[in-house]
Each structure stands twice: as C-alpha cells, then as structure tokens.
Tab-separated table of C-alpha atoms in Angstrom:
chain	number	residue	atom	x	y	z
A	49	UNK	CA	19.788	-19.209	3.987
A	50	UNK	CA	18.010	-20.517	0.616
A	51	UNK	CA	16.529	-17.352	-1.419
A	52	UNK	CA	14.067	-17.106	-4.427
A	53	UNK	CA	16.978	-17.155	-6.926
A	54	UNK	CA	18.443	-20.530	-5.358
A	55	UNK	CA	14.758	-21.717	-6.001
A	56	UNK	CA	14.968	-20.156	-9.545
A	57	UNK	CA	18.293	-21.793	-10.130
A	58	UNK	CA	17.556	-25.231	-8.667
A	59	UNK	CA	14.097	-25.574	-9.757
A	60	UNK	CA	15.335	-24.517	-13.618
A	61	UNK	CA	11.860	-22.323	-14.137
A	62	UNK	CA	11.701	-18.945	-14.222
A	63	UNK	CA	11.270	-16.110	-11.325
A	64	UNK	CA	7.992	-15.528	-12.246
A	65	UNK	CA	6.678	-19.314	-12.211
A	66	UNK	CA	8.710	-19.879	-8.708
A	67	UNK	CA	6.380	-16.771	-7.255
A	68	UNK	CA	3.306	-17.579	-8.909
A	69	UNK	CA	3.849	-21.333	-6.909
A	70	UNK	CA	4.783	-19.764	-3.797
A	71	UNK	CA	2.009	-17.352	-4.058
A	72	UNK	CA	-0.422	-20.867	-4.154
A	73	UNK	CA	-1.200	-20.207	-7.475
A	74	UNK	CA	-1.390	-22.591	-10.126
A	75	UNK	CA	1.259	-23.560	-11.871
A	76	UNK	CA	2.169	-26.659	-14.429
A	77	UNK	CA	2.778	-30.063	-12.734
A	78	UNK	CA	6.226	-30.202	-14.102
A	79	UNK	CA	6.989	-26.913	-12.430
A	80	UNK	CA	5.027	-27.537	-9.258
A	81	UNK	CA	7.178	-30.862	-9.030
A	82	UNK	CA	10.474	-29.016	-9.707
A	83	UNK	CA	9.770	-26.018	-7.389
A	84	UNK	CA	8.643	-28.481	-3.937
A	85	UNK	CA	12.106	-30.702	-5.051
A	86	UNK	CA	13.953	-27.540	-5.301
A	87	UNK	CA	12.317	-26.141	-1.820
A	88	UNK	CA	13.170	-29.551	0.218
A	89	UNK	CA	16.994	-29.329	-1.263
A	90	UNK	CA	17.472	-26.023	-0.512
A	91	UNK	CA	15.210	-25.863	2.972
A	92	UNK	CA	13.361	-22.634	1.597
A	93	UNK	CA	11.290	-20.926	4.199
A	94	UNK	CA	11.831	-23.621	6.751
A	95	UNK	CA	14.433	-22.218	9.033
A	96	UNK	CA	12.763	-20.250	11.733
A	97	UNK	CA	9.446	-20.544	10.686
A	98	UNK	CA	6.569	-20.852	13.490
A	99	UNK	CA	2.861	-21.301	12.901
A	100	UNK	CA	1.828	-20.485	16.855
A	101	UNK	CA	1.920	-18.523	19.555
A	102	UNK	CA	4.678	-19.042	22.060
A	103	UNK	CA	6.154	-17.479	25.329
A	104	UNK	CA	5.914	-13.672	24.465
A	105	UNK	CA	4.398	-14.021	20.907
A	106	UNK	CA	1.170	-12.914	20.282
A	107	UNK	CA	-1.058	-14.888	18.555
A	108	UNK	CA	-1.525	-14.608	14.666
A	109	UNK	CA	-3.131	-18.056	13.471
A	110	UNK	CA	-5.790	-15.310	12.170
A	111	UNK	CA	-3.751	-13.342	10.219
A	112	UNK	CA	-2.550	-12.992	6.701
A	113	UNK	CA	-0.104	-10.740	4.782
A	114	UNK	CA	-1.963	-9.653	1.649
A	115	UNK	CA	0.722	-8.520	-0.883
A	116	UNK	CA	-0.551	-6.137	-3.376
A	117	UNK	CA	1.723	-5.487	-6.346
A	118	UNK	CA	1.305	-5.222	-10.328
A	119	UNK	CA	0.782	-7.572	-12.989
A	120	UNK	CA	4.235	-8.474	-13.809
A	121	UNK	CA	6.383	-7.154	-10.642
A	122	UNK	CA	8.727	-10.159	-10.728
A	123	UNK	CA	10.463	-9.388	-14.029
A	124	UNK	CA	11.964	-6.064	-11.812
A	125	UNK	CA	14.841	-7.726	-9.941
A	126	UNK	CA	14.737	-4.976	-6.819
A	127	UNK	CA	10.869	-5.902	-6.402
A	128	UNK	CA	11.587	-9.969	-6.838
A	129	UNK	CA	14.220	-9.250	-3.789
A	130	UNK	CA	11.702	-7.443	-1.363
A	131	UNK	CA	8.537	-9.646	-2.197
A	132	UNK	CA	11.411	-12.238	-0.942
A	133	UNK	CA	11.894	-10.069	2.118
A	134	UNK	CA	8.320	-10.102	2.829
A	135	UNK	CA	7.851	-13.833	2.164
A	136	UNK	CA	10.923	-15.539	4.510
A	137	UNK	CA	9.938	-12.560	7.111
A	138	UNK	CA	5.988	-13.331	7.173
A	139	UNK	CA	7.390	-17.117	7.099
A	140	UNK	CA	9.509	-16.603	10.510
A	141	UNK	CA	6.138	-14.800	11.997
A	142	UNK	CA	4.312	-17.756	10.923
A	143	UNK	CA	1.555	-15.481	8.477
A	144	UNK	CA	0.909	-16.789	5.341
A	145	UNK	CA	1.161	-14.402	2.606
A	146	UNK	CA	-1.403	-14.809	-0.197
A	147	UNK	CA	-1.531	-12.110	-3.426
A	148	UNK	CA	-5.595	-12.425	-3.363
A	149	UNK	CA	-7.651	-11.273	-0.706
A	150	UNK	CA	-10.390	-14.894	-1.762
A	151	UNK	CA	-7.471	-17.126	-0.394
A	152	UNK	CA	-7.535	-15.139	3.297
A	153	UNK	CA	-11.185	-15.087	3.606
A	154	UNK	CA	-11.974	-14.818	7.221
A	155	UNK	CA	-8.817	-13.736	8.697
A	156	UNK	CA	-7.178	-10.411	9.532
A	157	UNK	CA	-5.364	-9.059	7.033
A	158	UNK	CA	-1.807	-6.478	6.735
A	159	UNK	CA	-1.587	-5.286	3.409
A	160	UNK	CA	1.921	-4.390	1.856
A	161	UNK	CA	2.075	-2.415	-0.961
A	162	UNK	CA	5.204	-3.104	-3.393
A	163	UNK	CA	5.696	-1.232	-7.028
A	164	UNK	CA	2.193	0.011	-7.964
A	165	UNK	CA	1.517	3.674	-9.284
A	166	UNK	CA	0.079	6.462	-7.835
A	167	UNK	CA	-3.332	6.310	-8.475
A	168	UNK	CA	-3.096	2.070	-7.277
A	169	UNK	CA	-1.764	3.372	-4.163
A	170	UNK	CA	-4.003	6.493	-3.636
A	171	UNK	CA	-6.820	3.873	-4.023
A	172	UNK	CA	-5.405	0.954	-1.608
A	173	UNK	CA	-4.715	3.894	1.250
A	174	UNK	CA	-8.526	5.043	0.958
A	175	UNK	CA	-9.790	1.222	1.110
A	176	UNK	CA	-7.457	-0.086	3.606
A	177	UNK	CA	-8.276	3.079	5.437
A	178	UNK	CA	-12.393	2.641	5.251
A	179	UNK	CA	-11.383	-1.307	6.873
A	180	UNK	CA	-9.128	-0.054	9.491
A	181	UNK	CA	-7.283	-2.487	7.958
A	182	UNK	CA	-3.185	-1.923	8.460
A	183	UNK	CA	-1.487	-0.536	5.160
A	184	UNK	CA	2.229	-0.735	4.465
A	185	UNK	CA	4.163	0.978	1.647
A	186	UNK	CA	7.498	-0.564	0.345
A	187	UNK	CA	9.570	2.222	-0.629
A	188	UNK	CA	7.378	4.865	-0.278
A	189	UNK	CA	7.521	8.175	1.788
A	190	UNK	CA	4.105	8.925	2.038
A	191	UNK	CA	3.225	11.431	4.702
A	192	UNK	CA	-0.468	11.881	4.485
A	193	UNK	CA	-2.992	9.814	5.714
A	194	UNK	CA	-1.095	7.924	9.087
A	195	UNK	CA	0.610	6.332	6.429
A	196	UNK	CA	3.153	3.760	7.180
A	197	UNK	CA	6.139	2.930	5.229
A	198	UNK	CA	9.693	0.901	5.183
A	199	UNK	CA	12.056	3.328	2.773
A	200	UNK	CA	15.053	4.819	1.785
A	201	UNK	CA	15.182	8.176	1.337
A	202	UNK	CA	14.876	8.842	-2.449
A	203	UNK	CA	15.063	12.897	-1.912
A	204	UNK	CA	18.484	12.544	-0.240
A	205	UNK	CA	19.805	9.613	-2.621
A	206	UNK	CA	18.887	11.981	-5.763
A	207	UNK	CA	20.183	15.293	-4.087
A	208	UNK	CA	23.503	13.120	-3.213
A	209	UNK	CA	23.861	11.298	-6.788
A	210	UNK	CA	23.096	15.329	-8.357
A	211	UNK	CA	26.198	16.332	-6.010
A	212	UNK	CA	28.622	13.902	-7.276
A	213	UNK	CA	27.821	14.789	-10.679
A	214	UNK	CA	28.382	18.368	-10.212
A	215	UNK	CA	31.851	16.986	-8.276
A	216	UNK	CA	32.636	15.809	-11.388
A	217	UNK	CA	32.348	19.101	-13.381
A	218	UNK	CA	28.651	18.904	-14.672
A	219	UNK	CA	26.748	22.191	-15.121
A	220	UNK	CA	23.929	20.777	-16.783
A	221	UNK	CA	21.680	17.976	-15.428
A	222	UNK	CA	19.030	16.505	-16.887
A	223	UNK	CA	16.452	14.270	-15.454
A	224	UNK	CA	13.680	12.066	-16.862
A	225	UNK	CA	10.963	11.623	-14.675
A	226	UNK	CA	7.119	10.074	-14.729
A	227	UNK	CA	6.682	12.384	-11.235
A	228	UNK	CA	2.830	12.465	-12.302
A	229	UNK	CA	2.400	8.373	-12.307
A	230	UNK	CA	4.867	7.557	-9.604
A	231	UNK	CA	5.659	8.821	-6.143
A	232	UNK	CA	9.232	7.869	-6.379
A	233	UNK	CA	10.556	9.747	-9.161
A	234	UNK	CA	8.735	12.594	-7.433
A	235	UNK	CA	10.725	12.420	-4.461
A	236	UNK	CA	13.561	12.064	-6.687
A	237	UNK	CA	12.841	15.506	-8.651
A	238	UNK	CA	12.335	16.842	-5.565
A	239	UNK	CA	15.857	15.785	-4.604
A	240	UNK	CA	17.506	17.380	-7.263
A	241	UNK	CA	15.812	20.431	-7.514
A	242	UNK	CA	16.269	20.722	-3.475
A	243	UNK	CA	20.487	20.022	-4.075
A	244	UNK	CA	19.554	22.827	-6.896
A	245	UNK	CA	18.497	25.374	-4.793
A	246	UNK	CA	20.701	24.607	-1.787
A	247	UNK	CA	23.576	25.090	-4.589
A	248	UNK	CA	22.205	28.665	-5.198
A	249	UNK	CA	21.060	27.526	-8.732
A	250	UNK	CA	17.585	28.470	-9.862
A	251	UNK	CA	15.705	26.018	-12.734
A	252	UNK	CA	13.915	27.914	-15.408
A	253	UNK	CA	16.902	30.272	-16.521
A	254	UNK	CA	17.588	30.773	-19.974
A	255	UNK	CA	20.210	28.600	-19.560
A	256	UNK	CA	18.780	26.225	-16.510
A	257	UNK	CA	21.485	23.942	-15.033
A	258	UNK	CA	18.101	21.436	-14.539
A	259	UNK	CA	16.742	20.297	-17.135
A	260	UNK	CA	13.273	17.899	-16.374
A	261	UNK	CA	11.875	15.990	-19.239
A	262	UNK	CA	8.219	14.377	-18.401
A	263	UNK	CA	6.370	11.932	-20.433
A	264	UNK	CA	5.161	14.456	-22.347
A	265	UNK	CA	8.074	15.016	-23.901
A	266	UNK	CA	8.338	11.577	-25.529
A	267	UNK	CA	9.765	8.209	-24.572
A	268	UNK	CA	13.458	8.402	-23.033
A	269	UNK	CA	15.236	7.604	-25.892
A	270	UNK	CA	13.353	10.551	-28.098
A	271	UNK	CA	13.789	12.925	-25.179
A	272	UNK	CA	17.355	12.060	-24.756
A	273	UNK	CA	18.131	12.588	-28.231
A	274	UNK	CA	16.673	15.810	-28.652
A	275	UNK	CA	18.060	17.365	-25.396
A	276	UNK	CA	21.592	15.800	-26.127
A	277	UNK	CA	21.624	16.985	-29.582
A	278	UNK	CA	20.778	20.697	-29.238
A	279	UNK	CA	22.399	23.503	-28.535
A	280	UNK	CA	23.201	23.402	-24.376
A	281	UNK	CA	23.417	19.679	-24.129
A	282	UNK	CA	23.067	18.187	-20.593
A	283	UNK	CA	26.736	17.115	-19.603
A	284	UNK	CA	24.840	15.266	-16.649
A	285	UNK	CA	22.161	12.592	-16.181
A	286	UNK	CA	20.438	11.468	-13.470
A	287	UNK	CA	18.401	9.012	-14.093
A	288	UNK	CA	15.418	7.578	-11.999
A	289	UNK	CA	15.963	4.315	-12.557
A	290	UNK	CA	18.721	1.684	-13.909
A	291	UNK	CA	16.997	0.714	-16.643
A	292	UNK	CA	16.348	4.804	-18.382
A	293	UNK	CA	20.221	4.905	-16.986
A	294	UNK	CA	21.030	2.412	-19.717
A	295	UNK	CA	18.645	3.756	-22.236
A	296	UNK	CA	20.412	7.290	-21.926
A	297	UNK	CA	23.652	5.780	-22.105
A	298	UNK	CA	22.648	3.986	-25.098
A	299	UNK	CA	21.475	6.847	-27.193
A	300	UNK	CA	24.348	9.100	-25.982
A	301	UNK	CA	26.657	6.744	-27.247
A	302	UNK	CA	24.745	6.714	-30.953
A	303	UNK	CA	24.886	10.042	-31.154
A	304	UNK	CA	28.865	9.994	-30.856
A	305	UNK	CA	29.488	11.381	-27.150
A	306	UNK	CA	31.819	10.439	-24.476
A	307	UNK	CA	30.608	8.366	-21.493
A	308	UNK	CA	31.735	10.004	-19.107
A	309	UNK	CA	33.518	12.764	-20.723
A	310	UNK	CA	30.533	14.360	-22.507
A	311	UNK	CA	28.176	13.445	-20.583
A	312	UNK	CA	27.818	11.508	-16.652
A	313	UNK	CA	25.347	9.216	-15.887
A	314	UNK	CA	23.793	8.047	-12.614
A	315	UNK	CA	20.864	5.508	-11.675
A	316	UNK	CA	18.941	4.117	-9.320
A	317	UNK	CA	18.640	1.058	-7.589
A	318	UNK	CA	21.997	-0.612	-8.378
A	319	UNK	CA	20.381	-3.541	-9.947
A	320	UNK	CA	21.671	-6.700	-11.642
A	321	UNK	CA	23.430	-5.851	-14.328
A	322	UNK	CA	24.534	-2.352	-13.532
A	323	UNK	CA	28.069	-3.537	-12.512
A	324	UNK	CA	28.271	-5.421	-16.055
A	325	UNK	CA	26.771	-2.945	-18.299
A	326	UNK	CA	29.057	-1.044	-20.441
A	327	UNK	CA	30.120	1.329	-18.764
A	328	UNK	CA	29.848	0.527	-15.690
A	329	UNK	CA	26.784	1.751	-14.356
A	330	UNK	CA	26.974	4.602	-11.094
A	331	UNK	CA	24.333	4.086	-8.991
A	332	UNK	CA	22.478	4.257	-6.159
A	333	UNK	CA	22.012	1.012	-4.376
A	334	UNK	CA	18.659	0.929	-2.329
A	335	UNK	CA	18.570	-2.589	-0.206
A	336	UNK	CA	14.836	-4.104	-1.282
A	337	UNK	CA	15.132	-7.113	0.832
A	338	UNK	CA	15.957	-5.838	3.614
A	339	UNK	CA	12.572	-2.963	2.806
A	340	UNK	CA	10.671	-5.934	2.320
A	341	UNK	CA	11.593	-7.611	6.132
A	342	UNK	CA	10.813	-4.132	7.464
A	343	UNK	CA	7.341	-3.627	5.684
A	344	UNK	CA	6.279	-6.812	7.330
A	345	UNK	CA	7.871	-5.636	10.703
A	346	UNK	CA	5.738	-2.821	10.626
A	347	UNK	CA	2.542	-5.534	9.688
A	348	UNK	CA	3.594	-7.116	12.227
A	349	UNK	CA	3.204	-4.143	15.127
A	350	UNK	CA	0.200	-2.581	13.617
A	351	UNK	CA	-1.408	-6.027	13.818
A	352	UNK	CA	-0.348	-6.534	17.317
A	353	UNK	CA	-0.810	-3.184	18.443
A	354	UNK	CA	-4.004	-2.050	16.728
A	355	UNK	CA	-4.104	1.617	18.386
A	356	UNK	CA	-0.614	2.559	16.705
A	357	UNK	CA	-1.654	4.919	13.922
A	358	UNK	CA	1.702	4.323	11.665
A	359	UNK	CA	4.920	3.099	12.036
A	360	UNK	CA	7.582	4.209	9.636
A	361	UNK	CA	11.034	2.957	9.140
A	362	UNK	CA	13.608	4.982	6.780
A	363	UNK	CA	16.674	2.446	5.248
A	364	UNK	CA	20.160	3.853	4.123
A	365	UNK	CA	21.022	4.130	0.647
A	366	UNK	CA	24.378	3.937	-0.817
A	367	UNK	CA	26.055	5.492	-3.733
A	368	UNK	CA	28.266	3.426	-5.806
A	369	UNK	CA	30.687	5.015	-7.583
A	370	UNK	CA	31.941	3.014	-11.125
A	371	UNK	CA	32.568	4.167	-14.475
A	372	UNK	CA	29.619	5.742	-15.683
A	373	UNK	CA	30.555	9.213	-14.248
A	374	UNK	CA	33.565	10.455	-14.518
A	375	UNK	CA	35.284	13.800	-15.280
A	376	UNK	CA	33.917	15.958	-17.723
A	377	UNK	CA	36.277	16.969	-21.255
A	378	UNK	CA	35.346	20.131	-22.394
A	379	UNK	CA	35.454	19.603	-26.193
A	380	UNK	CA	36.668	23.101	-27.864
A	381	UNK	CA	34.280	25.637	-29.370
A	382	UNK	CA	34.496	26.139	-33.405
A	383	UNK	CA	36.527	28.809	-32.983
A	384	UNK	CA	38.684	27.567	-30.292
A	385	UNK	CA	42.301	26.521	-30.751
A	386	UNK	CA	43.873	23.076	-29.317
A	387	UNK	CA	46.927	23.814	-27.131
C-alpha cells in the first residue's frame, strides 16, 4: 500500500509540498504535475476508497474530516506518519479531509487535532464543544471535558524508559520538559515522578535523584550544560523527545563524558534517525500511523453515533533498547585509588 513517503520519493518534492497538494492547496504546476504522476504510479489513496453509502454503511457524503495542526507539522516525521493515518483512513470512509474549515462549508465536520500546544487545544475543545461538533485528540490523554482521544500512554512509556535507566545503575535523572506549553511532556513528568515515588524516592532532596529543568531554565543545550557540569551531575536522561535526546547527547559528549558510561540517555518517539544517530538512540517507539487511523475511527463513531459523548482508544508503546543507555562507570573520586 503506497504511503506519503513513496509520494515524496516518486514525485521528487518535498513532504511538505506533497501535503500541501493533498491538502487541495496550491502548489506549483511542476509539483502539482509530479505529485498526480506520482499518485497514478503508485495508486495512492485508491485502494479501498468509497465515496457512498452501501449495505451497512451509513451515509457520510455530508461529512468532512477537518485536520487541525500547526504551521509547519510536516517537517516532524511522527506527525507526517499520522496525518497519513488520518488521510488513507478518511480515504477508505470516503470523507474528504480538508486543513480549512472554507473548503467544507456546508457539511458536517470531525475535527482531529494533531501536534498543537496547550493553549491551541484548550481553545479547539471549547469551540468544538460550543458546535457540538465531534473533537478528536491525536496523542493526547485528555480527561476533562468528554474528551476523546487515540493515544499511547506517555505516563507509563516515561515511568518504563525512567526504570530501565535506573536498571542500568542511574541514581540521578534528569528531565527537560516544556510541561507548561504541552500536554505531553506533562504526562511524561508525571511518569517519572510517579516511577519516582513508587521507587520510594522523593524529588526535592538535597540531593534529588529527579532533576526537572523547564524553559525557564534556558534552552536544552544551556540547561544540559550547566546540570552536567556541576557538582551531582545527572548520570541519567530522559528526554521528552528524540530530537532534545540528541541535543543532550551532543553537549554531553563536548563536555568530555561517556555515552553511556557517564551518563544514559532515552527518547521519545523512536523517530527516523534514532537508529542511525551516534549512539544509537534508546527510545520509545509510539506508532503515529496507526494513532492517526484510530483518531479518524473515533470521527467516524461520533459522527455516526451523535449521542456517544467520547470514545477513547489507548495504543501500546514500545521501548527499544540500543546503545544510548548502557551501564554506568563510576569514574573514581580525587582521592580514590584505581585497583
């Protein structure tokens, strides 16, 4: 079955072009010409796809799948892969999917909300709400509000990625987290300081075996530094994302430590590139397409079934191990002796 990337890769523009087209968009000729060519070679969207009702379908020739997402969300691989989700499901339910409410003027509308902030989604749950119009989040536990969502479980994934550092001999983990902008590093602090507490360890001691670093304590890298340089030094990282993964990794590795060995490192999302990076990135792999088929699912039933209140559907994670975390070396003290 033909995906966005064989488009990407037949087609010869980039990710964000091939979305902006399928999104009806505009788009240069040359591109618009190369993208149709690369859809009829690869039969994108066509297997499966119906546009009526038939024995035991309900009708949806008035509905639409409005997918609201940020400026940009295409250049984050995981989001590309569920917006694909969204688009081949919608495509096998026969709903168009349109990223601007002016091109679905007139017909019923299931919104799915992928990547925004907090305060984008606080303000699509109290609009969609005033419409009664049915609201989906894409990796998003949100429990107020009849909120429905297709998810992993980011609380559990972080509480199991803190675990196997501590397996491998950490006793101090740091985190970098925007909890304030985004529900899902949230959930993941919430993660590790529940594996914390269930490990009898209490943050805020004068040596605290979790150590959070906010915004307000300066970019990753500056963060990073400073905790990593001073006295204490994390010997763990969890990081909320691939990408800060990397950038920890990166400054760890300028400042003359070990990885692993001075210091483990896990992310998030297991994303291209994590398998490649050096070292190999640990990680926990979160399956976006297949979030993406469930969101519209869930569309799907609320549309049918308009006197459902929610319908949430929670996806398995998986950690996987490489290189990145390893055993920890205990370097000797000053005074300490090498045996």
């Amino acid at each position: 079955m033909a995906t966005i990337e064989d488009l990407v890769g037949v087609s010869g523009f980039s990710r964000s072009t091939v979305f902006r087209f399928l999104a009806g968009k505009v788009v240069r000729p040359a591109a618009r010409d190369a993208i149709l060519a690369a859809v009829r070679e690869t039969g994108y969207g066509i297997a499966g796809a119906r546009t009526g009702a038939g024995a035991g379908i309900p009708d949806r020739s008035d509905a639409a799948i409005l997918l609201s997402v940020p400026a940009g969300f295409e250049g984050f691989r995981g989001f590309a892969e569920a917006a694909e989700g969204i688009m081949r499901r919608a495509g096998e339910a026969g709903l168009p999917v349109v990223f601007d409410e002016a091109h679905a003027r007139g017909k019923r509308l299931a919104v799915v909300c992928l990547g925004r902030n907090r305060a984008d989604e606080d303000g699509e749950l109290a609009r969609r709400k005033a419409l009664s119009e049915p609201l989906v989040f894409v990796n998003r536990m949100i429990e107020e509000d009849d909120a429905s969502w297709a998810s992993v479980d980011f609380r559990a994934a972080a509480a199991e990625a803190a675990g196997r550092l501590a397996d491998a001999g950490c006793r101090r983990i740091a985190c970098w987290a925007d909890a304030e902008g985004r529900r899902a590093d949230t959930d993941k602090l919430d993660g590790l300081r529940a594996w914390a507490a269930r490990s009898g360890l209490v943050p805020g001691t004068a040596v605290p075996r979790i150590v959070i670093l906010t915004p307000a304590d300066g970019g990753v890298e500056p963060a990073a530094e400073r905790v990593l340089s001073g006295p204490d030094r994390p010997d763990g990282w969890l990081a909320v994302s691939d990408e800060i993964a990397m950038r920890v990794i990166r400054t760890a590795l300028s400042l003359g430590l070990r990885v692993p060995g001075d210091l483990s490192v896990i992310g998030m999302n297991d994303t291209e590139g994590a398998a490649y990076f050096s070292p190999p990135l640990t990680s926990v792999r979160v399956p976006f397409r297949e979030c993406g088929v469930a969101a519209v699912d869930i569309a799907l039933r609320l549309l049918d079934n308009p006197s459902e209140r929610f319908v949430r559907i929670l996806l398995r994670h998986r950690l996987i191990e490489r290189e990145s975390c390893g055993p920890v070396i205990r370097r000797p003290g000053p005074n300490e002796i090498r045996t």
